[in-house]
Steps between C-alpha positions, in 0.01 A plus 500: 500500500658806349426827726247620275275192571563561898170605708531908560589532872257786605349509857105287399240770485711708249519247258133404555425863419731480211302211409209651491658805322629288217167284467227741543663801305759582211744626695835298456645300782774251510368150317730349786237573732191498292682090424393442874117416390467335812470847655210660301234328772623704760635838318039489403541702890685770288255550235297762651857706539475458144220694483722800631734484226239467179262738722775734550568510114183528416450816762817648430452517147134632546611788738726593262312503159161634719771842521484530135219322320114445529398256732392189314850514334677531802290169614578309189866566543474414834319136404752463226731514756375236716452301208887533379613403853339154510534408140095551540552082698139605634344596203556245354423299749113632529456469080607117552259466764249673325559253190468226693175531709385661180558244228528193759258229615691280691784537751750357240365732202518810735849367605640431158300830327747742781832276432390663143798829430248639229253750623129378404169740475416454910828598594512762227200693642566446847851627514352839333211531747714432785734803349260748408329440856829486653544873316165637611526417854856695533358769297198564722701513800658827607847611463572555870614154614510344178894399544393348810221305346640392230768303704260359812284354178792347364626344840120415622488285137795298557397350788215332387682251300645396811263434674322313147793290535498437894103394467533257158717207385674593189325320192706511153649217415757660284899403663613780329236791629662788636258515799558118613808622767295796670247197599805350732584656786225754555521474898270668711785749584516596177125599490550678805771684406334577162201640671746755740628639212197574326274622828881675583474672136130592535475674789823692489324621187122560493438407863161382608353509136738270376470241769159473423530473107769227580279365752189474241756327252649198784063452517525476138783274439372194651136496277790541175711197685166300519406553139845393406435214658135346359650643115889362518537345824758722639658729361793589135762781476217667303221554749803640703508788259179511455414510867781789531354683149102523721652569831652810349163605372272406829753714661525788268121506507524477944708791481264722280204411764654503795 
């Protein structure tokens, strides 16, 4: 073993959250320690903090183009963003979903329709409405506390994956799927530490308000968990994305009426 094959020796919760970094976004890291795929279970506590980094993006660049351009294209910039930053993994994620239950009677159709890579016609028109009521939600909120916003909704939506994948068995059958690691290792510490990070990130930022959006959105998760489970029987790498794509849009829609 040549010293480019050697484990990265990094103290354990860095290189989970590099992990995480490398798997849930397209920022580079080291493929020495995205090799370790027996560590993506675990790093699943660090995809909330995720959510501070696309989030933060996303908010930066809409702070910045709100200084100088009309407000819907400051928002579309600022979803473009978000979208650049994760290689748009959850988009894509909710159109193979959509595919699926749309076009797929039984568990293995549905389950062989999302291992699909080409976009069909329920994906297609999902993925738009999803963006164009992902872009009228920002748009009717107000500028003051947007940045905030913008980053609680993207923290708030990452952890309800996790806590998909702490309720459900993972279903594909696929050796190769890139979700089959996260569903080893997901402890209960990791959920734990998942949710202190996001309730953390929420009420540093929009205080009571967001606690209850994110509390309206843990009620949530479990009726999306038990559908998941009479339709697939657990749950794929795409109703991951899929559950993160809706969380961001319950929670955009909290924060407008609360």
């Amino acid at each position: 073993m040549n010293r480019y094959d050697r484990p990265v020796r990094l103290p354990r919760q860095l290189k989970l959250f590099l992990v995480a970094l490398g798997f849930y976004t397209r920022i580079p890291v080291s493929s020495r320690v995205m090799a370790e795929t027996h560590l993506l279970g675990p790093a699943t506590a660090y995809f909330p903090a995720m959510g501070l980094i696309t989030g933060g993006l996303a908010a930066a660049v809409w702070w910045g183009a709100h200084l100088f351009f009309p407000p819907a294209v400051a928002i579309l910039l600022s979803m473009a963003a978000a979208v650049l930053c994760t290689g748009a993994f959850h988009e894509d994620g909710l159109a193979d979903t959509a595919d699926g239950f749309g076009g797929g009677w039984t568990v293995e159709q549905k389950l062989e329709i999302m291992k699909d890579s080409r976009v069909g016609t329920y994906g297609l028109i999902t993925l738009v409405l999803a963006l164009l009521l992902r872009f009228h939600l920002l748009l009717a909120l107000p500028a003051e506390g947007m940045v905030q916003t913008i980053i609680a909704v993207h923290v708030g939506a990452r952890f309800a994956p996790v806590l998909v994948i702490a309720l459900l068995p993972y279903v594909r059958a696929d050796e190769l799927s890139k979700a089959k690691p996260i569903s080893k290792g997901v402890s209960p510490t990791s959920v734990l530490l998942a949710l202190a990070i996001t309730t953390g990130v929420t009420m540093a930022l929009r205080g009571r308000a967001g606690l209850l959006g994110l509390c309206t959105l843990m009620l949530l998760v479990p009726l999306a968990a038990l559908f998941f489970r009479k339709h697939l029987g657990g749950y794929t790498g795409d109703t991951l994305g899929a559950t993160e794509q809706v969380s961001e849009l319950t929670l955009l829609a909290a924060a407008l009426l609360l």
